[in-house]
mmCIF file of C-alpha atoms (C1' of nucleotides) in Angstrom:
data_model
loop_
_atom_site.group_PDB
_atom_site.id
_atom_site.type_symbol
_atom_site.label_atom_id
_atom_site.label_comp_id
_atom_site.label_asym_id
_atom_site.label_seq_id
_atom_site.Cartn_x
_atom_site.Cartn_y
_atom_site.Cartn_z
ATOM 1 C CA UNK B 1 6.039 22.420 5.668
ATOM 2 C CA UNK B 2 3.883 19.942 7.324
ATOM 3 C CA UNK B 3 3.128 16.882 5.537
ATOM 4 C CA UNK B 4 1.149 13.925 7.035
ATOM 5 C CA UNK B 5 0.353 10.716 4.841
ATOM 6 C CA UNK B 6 -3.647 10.161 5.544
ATOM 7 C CA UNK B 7 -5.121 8.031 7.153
ATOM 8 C CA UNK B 8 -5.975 5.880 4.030
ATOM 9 C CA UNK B 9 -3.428 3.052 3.616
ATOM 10 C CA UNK B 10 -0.472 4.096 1.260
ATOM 11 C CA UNK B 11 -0.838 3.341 -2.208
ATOM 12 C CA UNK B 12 1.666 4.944 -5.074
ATOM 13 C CA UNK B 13 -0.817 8.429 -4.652
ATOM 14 C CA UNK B 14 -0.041 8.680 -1.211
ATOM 15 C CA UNK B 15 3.792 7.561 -1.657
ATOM 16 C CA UNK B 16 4.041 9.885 -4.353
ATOM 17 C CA UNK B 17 2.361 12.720 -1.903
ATOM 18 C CA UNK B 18 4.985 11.743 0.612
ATOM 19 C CA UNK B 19 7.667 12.367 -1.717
ATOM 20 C CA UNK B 20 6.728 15.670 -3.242
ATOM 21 C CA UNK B 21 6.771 16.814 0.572
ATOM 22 C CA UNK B 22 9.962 15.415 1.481
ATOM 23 C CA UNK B 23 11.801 15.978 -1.489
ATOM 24 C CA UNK B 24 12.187 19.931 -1.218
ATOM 25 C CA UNK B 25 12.669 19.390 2.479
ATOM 26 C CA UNK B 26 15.944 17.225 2.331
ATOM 27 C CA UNK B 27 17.261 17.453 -0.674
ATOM 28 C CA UNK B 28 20.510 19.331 -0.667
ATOM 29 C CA UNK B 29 20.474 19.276 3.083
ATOM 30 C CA UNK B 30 22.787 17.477 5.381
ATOM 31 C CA UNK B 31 21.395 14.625 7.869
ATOM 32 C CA UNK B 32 23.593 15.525 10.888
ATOM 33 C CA UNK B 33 22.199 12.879 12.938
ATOM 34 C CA UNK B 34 19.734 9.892 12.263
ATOM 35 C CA UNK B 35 18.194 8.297 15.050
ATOM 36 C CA UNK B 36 16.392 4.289 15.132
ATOM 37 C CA UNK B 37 14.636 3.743 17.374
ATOM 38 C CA UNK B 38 13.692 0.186 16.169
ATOM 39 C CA UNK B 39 16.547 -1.985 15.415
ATOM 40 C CA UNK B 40 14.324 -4.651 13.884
ATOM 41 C CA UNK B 41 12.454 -1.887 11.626
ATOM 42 C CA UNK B 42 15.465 -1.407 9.839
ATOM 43 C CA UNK B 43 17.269 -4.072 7.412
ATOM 44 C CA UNK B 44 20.990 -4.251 5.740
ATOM 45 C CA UNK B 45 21.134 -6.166 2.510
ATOM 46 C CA UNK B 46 25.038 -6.517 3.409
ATOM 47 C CA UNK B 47 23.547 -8.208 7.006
ATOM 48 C CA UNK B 48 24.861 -6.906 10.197
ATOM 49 C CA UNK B 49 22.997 -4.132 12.544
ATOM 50 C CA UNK B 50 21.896 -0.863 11.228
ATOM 51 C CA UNK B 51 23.477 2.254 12.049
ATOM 52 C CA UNK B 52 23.174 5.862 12.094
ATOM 53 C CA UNK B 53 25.145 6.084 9.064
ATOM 54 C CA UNK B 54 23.123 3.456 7.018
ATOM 55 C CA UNK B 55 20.816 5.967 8.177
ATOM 56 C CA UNK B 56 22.117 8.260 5.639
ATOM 57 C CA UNK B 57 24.214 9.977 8.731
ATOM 58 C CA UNK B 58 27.047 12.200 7.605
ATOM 59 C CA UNK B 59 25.485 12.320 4.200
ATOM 60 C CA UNK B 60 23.886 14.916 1.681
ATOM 61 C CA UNK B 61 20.571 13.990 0.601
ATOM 62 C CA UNK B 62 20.831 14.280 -3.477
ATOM 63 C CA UNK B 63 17.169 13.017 -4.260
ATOM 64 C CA UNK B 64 13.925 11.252 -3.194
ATOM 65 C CA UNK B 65 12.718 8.633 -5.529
ATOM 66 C CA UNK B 66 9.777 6.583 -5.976
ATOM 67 C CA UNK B 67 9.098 3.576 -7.944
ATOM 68 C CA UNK B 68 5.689 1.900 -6.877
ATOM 69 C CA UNK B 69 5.379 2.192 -3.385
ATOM 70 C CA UNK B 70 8.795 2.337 -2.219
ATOM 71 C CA UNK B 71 10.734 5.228 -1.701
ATOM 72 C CA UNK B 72 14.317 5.773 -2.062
ATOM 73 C CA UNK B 73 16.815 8.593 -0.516
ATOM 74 C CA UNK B 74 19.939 8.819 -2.656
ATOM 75 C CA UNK B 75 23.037 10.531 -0.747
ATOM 76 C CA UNK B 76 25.758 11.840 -2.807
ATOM 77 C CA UNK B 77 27.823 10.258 -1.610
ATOM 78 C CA UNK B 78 25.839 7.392 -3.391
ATOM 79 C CA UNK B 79 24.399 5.642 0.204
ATOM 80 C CA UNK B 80 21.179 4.549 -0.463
ATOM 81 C CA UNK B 81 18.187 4.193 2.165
ATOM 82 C CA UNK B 82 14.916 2.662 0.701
ATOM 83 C CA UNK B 83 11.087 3.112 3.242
ATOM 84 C CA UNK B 84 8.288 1.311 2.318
ATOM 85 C CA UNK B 85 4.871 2.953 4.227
ATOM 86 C CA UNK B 86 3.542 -0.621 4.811
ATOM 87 C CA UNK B 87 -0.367 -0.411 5.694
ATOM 88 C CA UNK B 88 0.113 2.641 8.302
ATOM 89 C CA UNK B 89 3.450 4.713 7.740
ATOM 90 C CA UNK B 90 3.678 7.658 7.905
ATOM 91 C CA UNK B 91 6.705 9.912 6.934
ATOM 92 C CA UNK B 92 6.518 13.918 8.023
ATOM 93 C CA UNK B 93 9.070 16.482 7.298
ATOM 94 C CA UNK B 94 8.874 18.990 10.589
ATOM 95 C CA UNK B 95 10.023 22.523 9.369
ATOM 96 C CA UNK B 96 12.367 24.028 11.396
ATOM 97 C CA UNK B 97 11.274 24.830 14.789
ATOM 98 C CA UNK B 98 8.587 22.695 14.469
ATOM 99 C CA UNK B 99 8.365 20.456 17.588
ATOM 100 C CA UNK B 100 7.475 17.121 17.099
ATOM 101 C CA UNK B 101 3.916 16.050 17.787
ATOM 102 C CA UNK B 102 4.053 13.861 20.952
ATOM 103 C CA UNK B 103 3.493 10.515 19.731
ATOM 104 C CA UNK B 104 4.177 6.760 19.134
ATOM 105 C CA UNK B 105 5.324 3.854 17.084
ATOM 106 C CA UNK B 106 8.137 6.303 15.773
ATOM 107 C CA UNK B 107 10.453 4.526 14.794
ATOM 108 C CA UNK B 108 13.082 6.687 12.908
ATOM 109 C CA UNK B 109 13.991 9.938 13.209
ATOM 110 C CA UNK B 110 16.502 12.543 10.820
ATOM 111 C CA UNK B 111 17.913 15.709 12.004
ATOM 112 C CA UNK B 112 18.832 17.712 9.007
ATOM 113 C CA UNK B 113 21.230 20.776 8.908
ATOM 114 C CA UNK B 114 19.223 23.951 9.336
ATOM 115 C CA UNK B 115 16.545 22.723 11.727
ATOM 116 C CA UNK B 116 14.098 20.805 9.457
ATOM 117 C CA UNK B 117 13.702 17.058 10.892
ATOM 118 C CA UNK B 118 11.685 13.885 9.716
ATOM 119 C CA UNK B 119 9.603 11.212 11.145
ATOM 120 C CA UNK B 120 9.305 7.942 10.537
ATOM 121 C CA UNK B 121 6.193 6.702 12.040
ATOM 122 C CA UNK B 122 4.585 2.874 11.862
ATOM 123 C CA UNK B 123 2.060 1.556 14.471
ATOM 124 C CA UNK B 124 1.605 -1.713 12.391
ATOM 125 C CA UNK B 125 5.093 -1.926 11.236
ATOM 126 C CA UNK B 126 4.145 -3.541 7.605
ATOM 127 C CA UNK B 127 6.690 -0.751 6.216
ATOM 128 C CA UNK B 128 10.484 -0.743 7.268
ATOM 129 C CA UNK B 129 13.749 0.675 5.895
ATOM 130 C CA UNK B 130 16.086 -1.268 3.700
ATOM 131 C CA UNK B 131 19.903 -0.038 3.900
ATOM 132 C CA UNK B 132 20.893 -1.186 -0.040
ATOM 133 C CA UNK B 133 24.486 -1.655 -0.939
ATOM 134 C CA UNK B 134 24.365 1.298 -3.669
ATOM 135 C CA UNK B 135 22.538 2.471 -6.544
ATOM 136 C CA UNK B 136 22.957 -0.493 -8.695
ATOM 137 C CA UNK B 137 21.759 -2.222 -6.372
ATOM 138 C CA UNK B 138 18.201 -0.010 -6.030
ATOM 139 C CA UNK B 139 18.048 -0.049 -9.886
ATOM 140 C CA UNK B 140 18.164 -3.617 -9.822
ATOM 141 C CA UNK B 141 15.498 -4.006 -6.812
ATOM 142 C CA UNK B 142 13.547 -1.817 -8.747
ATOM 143 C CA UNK B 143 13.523 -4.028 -11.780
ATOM 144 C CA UNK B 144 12.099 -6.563 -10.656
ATOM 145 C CA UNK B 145 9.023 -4.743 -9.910
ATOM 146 C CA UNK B 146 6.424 -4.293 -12.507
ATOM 147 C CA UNK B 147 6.734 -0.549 -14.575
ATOM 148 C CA UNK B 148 5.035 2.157 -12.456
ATOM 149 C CA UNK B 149 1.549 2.395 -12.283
ATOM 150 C CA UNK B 150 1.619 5.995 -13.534
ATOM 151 C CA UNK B 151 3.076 5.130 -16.675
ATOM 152 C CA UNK B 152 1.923 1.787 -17.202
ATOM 153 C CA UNK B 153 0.562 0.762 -20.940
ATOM 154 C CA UNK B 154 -2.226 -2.498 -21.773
ATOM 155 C CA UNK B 155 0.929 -3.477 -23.584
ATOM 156 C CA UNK B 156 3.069 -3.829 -20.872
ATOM 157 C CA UNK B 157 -0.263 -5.515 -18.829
ATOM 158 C CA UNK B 158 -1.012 -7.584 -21.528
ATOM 159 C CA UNK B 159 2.745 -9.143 -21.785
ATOM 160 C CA UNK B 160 3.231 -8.952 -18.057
ATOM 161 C CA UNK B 161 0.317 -10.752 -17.203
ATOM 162 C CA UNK B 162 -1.262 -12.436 -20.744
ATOM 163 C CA UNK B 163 -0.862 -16.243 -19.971
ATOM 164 C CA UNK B 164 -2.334 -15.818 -16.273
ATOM 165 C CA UNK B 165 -5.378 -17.881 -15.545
ATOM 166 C CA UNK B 166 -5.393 -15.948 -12.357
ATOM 167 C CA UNK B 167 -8.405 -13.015 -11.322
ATOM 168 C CA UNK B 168 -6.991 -9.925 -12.985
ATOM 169 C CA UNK B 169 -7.749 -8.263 -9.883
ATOM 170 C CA UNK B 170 -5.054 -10.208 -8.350
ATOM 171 C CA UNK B 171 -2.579 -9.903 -10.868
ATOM 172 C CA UNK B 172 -3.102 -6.149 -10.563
ATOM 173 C CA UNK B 173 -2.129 -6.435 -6.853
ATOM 174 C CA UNK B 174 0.973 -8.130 -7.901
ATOM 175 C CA UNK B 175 4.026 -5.296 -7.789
ATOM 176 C CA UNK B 176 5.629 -7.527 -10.511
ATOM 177 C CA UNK B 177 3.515 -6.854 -13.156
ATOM 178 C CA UNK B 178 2.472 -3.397 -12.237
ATOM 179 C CA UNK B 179 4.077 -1.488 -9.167
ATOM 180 C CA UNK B 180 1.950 0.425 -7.048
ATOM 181 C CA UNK B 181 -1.479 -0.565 -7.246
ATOM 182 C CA UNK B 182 -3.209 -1.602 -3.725
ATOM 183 C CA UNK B 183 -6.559 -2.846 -3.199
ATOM 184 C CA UNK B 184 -8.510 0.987 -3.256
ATOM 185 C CA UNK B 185 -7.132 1.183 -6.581
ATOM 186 C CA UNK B 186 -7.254 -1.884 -8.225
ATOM 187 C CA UNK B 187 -10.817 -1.879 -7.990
ATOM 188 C CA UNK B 188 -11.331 1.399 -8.677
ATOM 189 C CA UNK B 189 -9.055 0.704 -12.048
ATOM 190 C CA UNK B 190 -11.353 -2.447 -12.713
ATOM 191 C CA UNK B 191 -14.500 -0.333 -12.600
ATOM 192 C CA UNK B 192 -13.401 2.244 -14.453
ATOM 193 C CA UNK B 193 -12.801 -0.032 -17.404
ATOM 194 C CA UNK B 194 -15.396 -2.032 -16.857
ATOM 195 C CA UNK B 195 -14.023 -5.227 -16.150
ATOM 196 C CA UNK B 196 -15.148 -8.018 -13.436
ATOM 197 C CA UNK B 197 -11.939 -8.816 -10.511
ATOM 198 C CA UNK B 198 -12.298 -12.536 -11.413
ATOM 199 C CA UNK B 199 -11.953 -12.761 -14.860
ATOM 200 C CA UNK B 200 -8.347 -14.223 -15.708
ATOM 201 C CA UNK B 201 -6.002 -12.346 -16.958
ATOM 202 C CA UNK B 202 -5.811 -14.258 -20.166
ATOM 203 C CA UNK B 203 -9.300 -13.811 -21.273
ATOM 204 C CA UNK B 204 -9.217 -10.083 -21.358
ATOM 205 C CA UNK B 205 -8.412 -8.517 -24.935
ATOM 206 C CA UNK B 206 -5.962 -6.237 -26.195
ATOM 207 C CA UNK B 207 -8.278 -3.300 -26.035
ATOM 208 C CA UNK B 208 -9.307 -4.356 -22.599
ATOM 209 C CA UNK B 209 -5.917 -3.889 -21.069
ATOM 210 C CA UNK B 210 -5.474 -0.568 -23.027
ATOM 211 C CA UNK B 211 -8.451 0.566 -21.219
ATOM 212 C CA UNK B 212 -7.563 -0.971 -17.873
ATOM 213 C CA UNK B 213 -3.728 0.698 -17.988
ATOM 214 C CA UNK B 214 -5.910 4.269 -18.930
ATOM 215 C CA UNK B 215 -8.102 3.575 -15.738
ATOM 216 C CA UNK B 216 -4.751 2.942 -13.837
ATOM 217 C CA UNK B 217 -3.345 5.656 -14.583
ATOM 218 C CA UNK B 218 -6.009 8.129 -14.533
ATOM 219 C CA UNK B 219 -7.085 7.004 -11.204
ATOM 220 C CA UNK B 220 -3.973 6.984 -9.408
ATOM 221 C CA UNK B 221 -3.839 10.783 -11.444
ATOM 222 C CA UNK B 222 -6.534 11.817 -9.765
ATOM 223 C CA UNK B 223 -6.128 10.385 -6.328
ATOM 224 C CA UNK B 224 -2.354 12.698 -6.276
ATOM 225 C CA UNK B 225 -4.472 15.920 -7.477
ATOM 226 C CA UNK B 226 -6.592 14.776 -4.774
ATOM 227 C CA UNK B 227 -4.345 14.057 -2.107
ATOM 228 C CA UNK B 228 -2.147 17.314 -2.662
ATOM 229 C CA UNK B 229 -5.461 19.608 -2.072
ATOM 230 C CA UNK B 230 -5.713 17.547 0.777
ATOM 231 C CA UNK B 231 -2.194 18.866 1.806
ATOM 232 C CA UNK B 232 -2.497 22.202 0.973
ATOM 233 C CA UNK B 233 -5.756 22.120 3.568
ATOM 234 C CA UNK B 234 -3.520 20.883 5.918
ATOM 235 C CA UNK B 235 -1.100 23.892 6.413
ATOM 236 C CA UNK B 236 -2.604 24.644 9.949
ATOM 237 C CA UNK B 237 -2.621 20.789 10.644
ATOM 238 C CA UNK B 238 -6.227 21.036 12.813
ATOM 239 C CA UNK B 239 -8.796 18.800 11.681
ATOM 240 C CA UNK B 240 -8.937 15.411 9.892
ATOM 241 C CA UNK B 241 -6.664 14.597 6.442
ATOM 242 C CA UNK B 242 -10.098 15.254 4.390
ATOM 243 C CA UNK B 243 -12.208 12.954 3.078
ATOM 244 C CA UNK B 244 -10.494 10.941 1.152
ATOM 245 C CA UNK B 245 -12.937 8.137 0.609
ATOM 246 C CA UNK B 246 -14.845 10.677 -0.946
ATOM 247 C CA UNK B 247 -13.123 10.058 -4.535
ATOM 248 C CA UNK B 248 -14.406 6.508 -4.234
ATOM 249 C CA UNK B 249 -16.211 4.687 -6.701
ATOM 250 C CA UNK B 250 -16.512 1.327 -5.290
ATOM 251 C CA UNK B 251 -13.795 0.884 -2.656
ATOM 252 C CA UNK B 252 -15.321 0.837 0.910
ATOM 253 C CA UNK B 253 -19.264 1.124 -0.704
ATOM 254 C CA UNK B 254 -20.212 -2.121 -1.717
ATOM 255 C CA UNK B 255 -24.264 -2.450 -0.622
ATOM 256 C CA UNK B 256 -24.486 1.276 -1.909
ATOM 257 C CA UNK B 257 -25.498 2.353 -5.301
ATOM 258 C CA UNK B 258 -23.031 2.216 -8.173
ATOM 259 C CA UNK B 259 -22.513 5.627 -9.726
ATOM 260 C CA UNK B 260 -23.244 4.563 -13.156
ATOM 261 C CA UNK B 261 -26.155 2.538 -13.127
ATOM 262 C CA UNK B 262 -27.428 2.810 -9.952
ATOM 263 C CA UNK B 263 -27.321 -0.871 -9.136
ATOM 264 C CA UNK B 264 -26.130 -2.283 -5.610
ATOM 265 C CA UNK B 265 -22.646 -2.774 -6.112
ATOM 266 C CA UNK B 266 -21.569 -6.461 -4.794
ATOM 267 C CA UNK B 267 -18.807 -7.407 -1.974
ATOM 268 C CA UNK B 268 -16.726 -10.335 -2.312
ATOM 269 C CA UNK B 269 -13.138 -11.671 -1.314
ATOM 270 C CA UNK B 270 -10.230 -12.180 -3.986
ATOM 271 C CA UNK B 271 -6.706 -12.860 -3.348
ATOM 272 C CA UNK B 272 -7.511 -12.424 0.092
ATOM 273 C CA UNK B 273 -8.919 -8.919 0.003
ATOM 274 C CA UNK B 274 -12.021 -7.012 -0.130
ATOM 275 C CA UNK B 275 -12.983 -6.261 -3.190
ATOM 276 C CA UNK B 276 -16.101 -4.288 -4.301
ATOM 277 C CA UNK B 277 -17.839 -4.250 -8.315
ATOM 278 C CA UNK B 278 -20.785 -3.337 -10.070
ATOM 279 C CA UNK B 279 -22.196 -6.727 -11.382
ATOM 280 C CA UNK B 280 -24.152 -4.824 -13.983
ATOM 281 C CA UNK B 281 -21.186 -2.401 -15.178
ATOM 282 C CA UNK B 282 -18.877 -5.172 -14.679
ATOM 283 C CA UNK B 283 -20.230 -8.288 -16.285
ATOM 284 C CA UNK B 284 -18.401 -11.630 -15.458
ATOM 285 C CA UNK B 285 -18.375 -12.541 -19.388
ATOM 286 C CA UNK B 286 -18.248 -10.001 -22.177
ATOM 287 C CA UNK B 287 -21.636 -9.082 -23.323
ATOM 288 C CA UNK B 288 -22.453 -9.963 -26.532
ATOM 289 C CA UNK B 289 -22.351 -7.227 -29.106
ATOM 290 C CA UNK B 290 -26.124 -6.393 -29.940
ATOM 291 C CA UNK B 291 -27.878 -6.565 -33.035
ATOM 292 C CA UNK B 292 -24.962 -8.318 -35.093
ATOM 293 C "C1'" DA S 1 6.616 -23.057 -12.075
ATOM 294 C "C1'" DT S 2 2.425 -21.260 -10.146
ATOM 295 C "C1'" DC S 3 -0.419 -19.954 -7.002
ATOM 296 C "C1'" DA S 4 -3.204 -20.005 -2.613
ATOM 297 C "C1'" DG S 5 -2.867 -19.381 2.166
ATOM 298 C "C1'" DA S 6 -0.769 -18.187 6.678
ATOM 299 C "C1'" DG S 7 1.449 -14.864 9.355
ATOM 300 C "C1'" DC S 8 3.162 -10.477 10.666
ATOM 301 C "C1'" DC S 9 0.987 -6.062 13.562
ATOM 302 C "C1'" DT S 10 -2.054 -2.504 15.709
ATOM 303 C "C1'" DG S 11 -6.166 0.424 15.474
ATOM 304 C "C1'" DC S 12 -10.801 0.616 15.024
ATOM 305 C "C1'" DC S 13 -15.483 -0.682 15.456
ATOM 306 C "C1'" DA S 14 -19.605 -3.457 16.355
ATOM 307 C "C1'" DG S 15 -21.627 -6.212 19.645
ATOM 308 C "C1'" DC S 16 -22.202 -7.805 24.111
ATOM 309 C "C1'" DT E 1 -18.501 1.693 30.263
ATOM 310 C "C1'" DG E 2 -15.281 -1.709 29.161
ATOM 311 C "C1'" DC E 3 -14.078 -5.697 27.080
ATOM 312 C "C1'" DT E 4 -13.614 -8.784 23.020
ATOM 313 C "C1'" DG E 5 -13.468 -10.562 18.517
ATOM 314 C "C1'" DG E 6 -13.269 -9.639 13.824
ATOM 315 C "C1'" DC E 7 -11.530 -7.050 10.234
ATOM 316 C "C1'" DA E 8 -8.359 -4.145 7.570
ATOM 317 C "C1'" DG E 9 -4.158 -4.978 4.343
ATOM 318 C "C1'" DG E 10 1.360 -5.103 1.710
ATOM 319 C "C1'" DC E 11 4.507 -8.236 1.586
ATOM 320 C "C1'" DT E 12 7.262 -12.592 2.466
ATOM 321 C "C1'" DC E 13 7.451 -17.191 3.292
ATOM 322 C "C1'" DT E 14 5.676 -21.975 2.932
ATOM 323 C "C1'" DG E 15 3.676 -25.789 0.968
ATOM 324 C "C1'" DA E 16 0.673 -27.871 -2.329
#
DNA sequence: ATCAGAGCCTGCCAGC
DNA sequence: TGCTGGCAGGCTCTGA
């Protein structure tokens, strides 16, 4: 198994990619020795310096979770190690005998019984590991982000975000409301479902969340499908991690023709980030219904 | 209580 | 060719 996370930033398809990869690789295995490189990469939420066995050293790996973009690695002997990606991390699980590409900015490294290793690997360092106290205390981390993007309903949009007078695009980037969404897919998700990034979140309508959650889901759906064919290519690990702007609708193309209508679809900043739309597909305020 | 903005960090690319 | 400045962005902190 060689798994690399793209070069695309890590949203909850990549994340989930990540996990699928590492999950067969360590589960059940034993980490006989965890390596930091970076002391500061790496935080205790019981304070004091990390080591090798906050780490997960000395442990068997019973699972690899996700919720959002984090990532959690449960030992059984209920140690708990949480990784976020960041903008540009990169986890790989190295199959035994595997030597480890020559490289930089890694920053942690796990030697697993039989062989198999992982690598932790950051050049901008947004992402870092976060040694929790236990389970409880991931479950309750994890509450207080937003339900998962994969499974999230206009319901729990509409209730989590209703009131806002904020840009729904930014309330979509908001892992309290809805965890797991990044900028490629938060306005791929507004697109889909037809909806301008600056409306506020109040004035959309029950069936415009409905159809916003559907275009969440379905496009972070698609984006795994996409990514693990991606993987699969990857097996010999020669050329580039595919094309994954490919799948794109509007993220990365503004000046270029919209797919639907063939309009020029529009750039603009919200909340701080790029963010690309289809003025025409997208109308700023709902269009009145014709002919009534 | 909300929300906008700064700052963190490196790689990449256009422009000189 | 080599430098430089701007941009990319998830998240946390600060201050309005």
């Amino acid at each position: 198994l060689f798994l690399v996370a793209g070069a695309v930033v890590p949203e909850l398809p990549e994340v989930e990619t990540v996990r699928r990869g590492l999950a067969p690789a360590m589960v059940g295995c034993l980490v006989e020795r965890a390596v930091l490189h970076r002391k500061d990469y790496c935080v205790r939420s019981a304070g004091g310096p990390c080591r090798p066995r906050d780490l997960l050293e000395g442990a068997v790996v019973r699972a690899v979770e996700r919720h959002g973009k984090q990532l959690a690695f449960i030992a059984e002997d209920g140690r708990v190690l949480v990784a976020h990606l960041g903008m540009s991390g990169q986890l790989r699980a190295l199959a035994p005998g595997v030597e480890p590409p020559r490289s930089t900015h890694v920053h942690a490294v796990w030697m697993l019984d039989g062989g198999g290793r992982v690598i932790f690997r950051d050049p901008r360092r947004f992402g870092g590991l976060w040694v929790l106290k236990g389970e409880a205390e991931l479950r309750e981390r994890w509450s207080r982000l937003g339900p998962d993007g994969l499974e999230i309903t206009g319901e729990q949009l509409r209730e989590r975000a209703g009131q806002s007078l904020r840009a729904i695009k930014a309330v979509l980037l908001d892992q309290s409301v809805v965890a797991g969404v990044g900028n490629i897919y938060a306005d791929e998700a507004l697109f889909l479902s037809r909806i301008h990034p600056l409306r506020a979140a109040r004035s959309l309508r029950a069936e415009e969340y409905d159809s916003l959650a559907a275009a969440i889901r379905r496009t972070l759906l698609a984006a795994i499908a996409a990514k693990g064919s991606t993987l699969r290519d990857y097996r010999d690990a020669s050329g580039e991690p595919g094309d994954a702007q490919a799948g794109h609708a509007v993220y990365g193309r503004a000046g270029e023709p919209c797919y639907g209508c063939h309009g020029k679809l529009k750039g603009m900043r919200v909340a701080q980030r790029a963010t690309v739309w289809c003025p025409r597909c997208q109308p700023r305020t709902r269009r009145r219904a014709r002919g009534s």
